Short mmCIF file of C-alpha atoms and ligand atoms in Angstrom, two decimals:
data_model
loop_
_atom_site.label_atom_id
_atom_site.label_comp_id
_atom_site.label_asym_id
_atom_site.label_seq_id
_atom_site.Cartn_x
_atom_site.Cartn_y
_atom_site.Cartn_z
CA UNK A 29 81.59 43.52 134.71
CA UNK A 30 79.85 43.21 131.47
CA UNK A 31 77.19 45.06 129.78
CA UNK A 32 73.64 43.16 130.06
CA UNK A 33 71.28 42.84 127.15
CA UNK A 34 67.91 45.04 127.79
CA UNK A 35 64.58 43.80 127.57
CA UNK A 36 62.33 45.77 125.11
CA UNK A 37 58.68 46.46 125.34
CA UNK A 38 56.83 43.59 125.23
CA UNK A 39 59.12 41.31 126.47
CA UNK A 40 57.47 39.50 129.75
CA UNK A 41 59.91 40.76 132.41
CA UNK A 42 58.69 43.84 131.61
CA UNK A 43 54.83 43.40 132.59
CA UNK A 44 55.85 40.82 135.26
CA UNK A 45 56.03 42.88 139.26
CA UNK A 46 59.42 41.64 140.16
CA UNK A 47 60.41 39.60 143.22
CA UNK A 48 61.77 40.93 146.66
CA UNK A 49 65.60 40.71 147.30
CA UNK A 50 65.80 38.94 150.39
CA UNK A 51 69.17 39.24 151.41
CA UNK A 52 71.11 42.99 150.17
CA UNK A 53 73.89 41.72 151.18
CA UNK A 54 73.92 38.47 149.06
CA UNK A 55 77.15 39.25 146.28
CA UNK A 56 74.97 38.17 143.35
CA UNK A 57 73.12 41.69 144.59
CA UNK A 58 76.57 43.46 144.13
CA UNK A 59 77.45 42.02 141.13
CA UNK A 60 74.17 42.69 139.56
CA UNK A 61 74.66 46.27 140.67
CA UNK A 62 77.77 46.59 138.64
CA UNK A 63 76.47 45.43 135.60
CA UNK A 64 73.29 47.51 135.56
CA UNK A 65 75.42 50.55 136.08
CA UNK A 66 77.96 49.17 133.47
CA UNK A 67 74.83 48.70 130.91
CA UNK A 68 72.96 52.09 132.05
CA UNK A 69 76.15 54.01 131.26
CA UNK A 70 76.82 52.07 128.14
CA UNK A 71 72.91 52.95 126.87
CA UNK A 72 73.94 55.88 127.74
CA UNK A 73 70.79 56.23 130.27
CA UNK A 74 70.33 57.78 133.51
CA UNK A 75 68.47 55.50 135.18
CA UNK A 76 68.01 51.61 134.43
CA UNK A 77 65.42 48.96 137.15
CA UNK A 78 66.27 45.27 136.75
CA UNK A 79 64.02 43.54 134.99
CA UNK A 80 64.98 45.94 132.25
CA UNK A 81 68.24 43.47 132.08
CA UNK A 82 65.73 40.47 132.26
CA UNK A 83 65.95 39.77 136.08
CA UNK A 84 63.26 39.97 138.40
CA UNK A 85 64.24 41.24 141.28
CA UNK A 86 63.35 44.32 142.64
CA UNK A 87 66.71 46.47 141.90
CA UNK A 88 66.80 50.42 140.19
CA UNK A 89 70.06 52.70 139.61
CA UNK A 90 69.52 55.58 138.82
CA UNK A 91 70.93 59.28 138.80
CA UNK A 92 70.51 62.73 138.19
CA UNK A 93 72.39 64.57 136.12
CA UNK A 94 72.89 68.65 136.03
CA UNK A 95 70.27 70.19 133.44
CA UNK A 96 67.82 67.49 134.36
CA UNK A 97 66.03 69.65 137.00
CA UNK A 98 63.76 72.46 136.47
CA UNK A 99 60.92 70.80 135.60
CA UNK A 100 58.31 72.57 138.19
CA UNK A 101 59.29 75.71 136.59
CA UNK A 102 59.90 78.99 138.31
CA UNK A 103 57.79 78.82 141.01
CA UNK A 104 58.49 75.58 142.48
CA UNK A 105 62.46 75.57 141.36
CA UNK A 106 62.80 76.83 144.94
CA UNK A 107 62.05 73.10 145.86
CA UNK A 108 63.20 70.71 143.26
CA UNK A 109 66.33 69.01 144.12
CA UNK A 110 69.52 69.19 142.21
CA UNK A 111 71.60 66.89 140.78
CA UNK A 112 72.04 63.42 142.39
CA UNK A 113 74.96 61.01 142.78
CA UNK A 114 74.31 57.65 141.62
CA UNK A 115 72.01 55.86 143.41
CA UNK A 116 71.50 52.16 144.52
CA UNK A 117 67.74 50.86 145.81
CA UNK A 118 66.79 47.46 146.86
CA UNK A 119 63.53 46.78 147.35
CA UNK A 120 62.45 50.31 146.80
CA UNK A 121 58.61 51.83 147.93
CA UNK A 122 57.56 55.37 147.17
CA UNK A 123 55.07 57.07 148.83
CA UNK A 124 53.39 59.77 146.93
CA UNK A 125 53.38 63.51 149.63
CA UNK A 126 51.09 65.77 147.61
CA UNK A 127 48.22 65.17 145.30
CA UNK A 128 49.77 67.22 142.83
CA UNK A 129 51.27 65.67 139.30
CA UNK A 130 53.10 67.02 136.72
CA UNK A 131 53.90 65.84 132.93
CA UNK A 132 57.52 65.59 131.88
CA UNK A 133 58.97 64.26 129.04
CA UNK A 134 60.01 61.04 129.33
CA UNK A 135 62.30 58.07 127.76
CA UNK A 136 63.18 54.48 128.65
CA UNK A 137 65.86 52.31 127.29
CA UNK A 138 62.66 49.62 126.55
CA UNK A 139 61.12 51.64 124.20
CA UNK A 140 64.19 53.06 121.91
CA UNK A 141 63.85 56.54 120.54
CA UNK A 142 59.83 56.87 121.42
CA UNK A 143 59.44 59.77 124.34
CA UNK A 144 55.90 61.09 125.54
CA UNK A 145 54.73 63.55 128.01
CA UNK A 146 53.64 61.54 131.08
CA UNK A 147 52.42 62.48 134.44
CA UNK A 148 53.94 62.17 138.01
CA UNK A 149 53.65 63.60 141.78
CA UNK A 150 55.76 66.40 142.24
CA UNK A 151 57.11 65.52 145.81
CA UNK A 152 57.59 61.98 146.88
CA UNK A 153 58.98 60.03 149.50
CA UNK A 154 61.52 56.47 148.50
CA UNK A 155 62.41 53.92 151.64
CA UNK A 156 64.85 51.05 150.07
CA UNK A 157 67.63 49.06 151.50
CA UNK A 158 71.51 50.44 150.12
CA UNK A 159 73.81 48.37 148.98
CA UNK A 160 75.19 48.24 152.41
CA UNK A 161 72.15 47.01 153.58
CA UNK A 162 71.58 50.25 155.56
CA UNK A 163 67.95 51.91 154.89
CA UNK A 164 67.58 54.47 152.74
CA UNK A 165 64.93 57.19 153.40
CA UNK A 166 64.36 59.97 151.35
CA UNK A 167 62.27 62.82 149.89
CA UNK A 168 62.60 63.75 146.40
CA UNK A 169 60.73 66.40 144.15
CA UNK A 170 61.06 67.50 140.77
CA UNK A 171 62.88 65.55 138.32
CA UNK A 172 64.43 63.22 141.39
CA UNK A 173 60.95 62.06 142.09
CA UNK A 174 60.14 61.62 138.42
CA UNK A 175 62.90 59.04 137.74
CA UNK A 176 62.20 56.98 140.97
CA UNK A 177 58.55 57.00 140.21
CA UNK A 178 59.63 55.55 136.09
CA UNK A 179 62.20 53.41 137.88
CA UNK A 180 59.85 51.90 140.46
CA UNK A 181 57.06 51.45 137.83
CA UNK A 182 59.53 48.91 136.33
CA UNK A 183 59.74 47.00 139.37
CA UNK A 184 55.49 46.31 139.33
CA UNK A 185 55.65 45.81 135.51
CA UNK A 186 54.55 49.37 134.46
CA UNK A 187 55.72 51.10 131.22
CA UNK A 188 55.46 54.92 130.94
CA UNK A 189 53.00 55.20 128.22
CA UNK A 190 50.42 52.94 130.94
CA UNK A 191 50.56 56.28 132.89
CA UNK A 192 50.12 59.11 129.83
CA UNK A 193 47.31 61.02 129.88
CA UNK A 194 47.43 61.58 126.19
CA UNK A 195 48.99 59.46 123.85
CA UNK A 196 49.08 61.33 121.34
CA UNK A 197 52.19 63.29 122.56
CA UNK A 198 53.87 59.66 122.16
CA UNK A 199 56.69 59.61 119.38
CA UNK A 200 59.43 59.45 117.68
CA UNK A 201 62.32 61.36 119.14
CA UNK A 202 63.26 64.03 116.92
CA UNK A 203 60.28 64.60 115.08
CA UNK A 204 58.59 67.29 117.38
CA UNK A 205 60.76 70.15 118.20
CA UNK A 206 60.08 69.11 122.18
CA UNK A 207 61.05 65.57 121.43
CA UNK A 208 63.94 67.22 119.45
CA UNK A 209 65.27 69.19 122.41
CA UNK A 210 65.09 66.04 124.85
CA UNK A 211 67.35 64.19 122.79
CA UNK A 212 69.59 67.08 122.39
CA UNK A 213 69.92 65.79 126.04
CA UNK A 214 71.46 63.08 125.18
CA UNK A 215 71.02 61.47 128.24
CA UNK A 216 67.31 60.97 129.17
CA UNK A 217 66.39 57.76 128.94
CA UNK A 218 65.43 55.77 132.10
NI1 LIG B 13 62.37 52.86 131.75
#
């Protein structure tokens, strides 16, 4: 296992839609696996896609950690998932099941210490291949959703401040009392 180097912003890979894995079951997949997990935990982030570790193939991790949820707000907590395990997608594809967005903050381990309030559907739905080559089909709202949709914006060569609304909530970590309580997070960058 080793801990991969991560591509920043502006880096090629980044803006680049990343290649198909044609065989899940191929142990370079594995192996990649293990080190984006290795480097995601390392970051520490919760979710990591990669051409974020400068390979383009079309690979997220990603999890969901307790405290991370409650982003629809009362009403639609009913709704939101929980806390996920972590996850493995190959060749992941989302498809959106509402019209209806909502801004979050968000981080990514390419853009160190910036976070901005960006936009995403509320409920979606992910089919992707396992690491055990068995499909994986899934519907996901709330935060869940939000972290696919970041993670599988990587994989077309899509930063998060391409889908803001308003850039000017874009910043430094730390400086803003919201961007102060994310960090408190400690754990929020994708
Ligand atoms: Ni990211």
């Amino acid at each position: 296992m080793s801990i991969l180097k991560i591509a920043r912003a502006g880096h090629p890979v980044l803006k680049t839609p990343a290649k198909k894995v044609e065989n899940p079951l191929d142990p370079a997949v594995s192996s990649l696996v293990r080190d984006m997990i290795e480097t995601m935990q390392d970051a520490p982030g919760i979710g990591l896609a990669a051409p974020q570790v400068h390979v383009d193939k079309r690979v997220v991790v990603f999890y969901v950690p307790q405290g991370r949820t409650g982003e629809l707000g009362q009403d639609g907590r009913e709704e939101e998932d929980g806390p996920r395990d972590l996850t493995v997608l190959i060749n992941p594809v989302i498809e959106p099941l509402t019209d209806e967005k909502v801004e979050g903050i968000e981080g990514c381990l390419s853009l160190p210490e910036l976070s901005g309030l960006v936009p995403r559907y509320t409920r979606i739905r992910y089919k992707a291949v396992g690491l055990d080559g068995e499909p994986i089909n899934v519907t996901a709202s709330g935060f869940h959703a939000r972290v696919v949709q970041h993670e599988c914006d990587h994989l077309d060569g899509v930063l998060y401040p391409q889908r803001m609304e308003d850039l000017s909530t874009l910043g430094y970590a730390g400086v803003s009392d919201r961007m102060k309580l994310y960090v408190d997070e400690d754990e929020g960058k994708e």
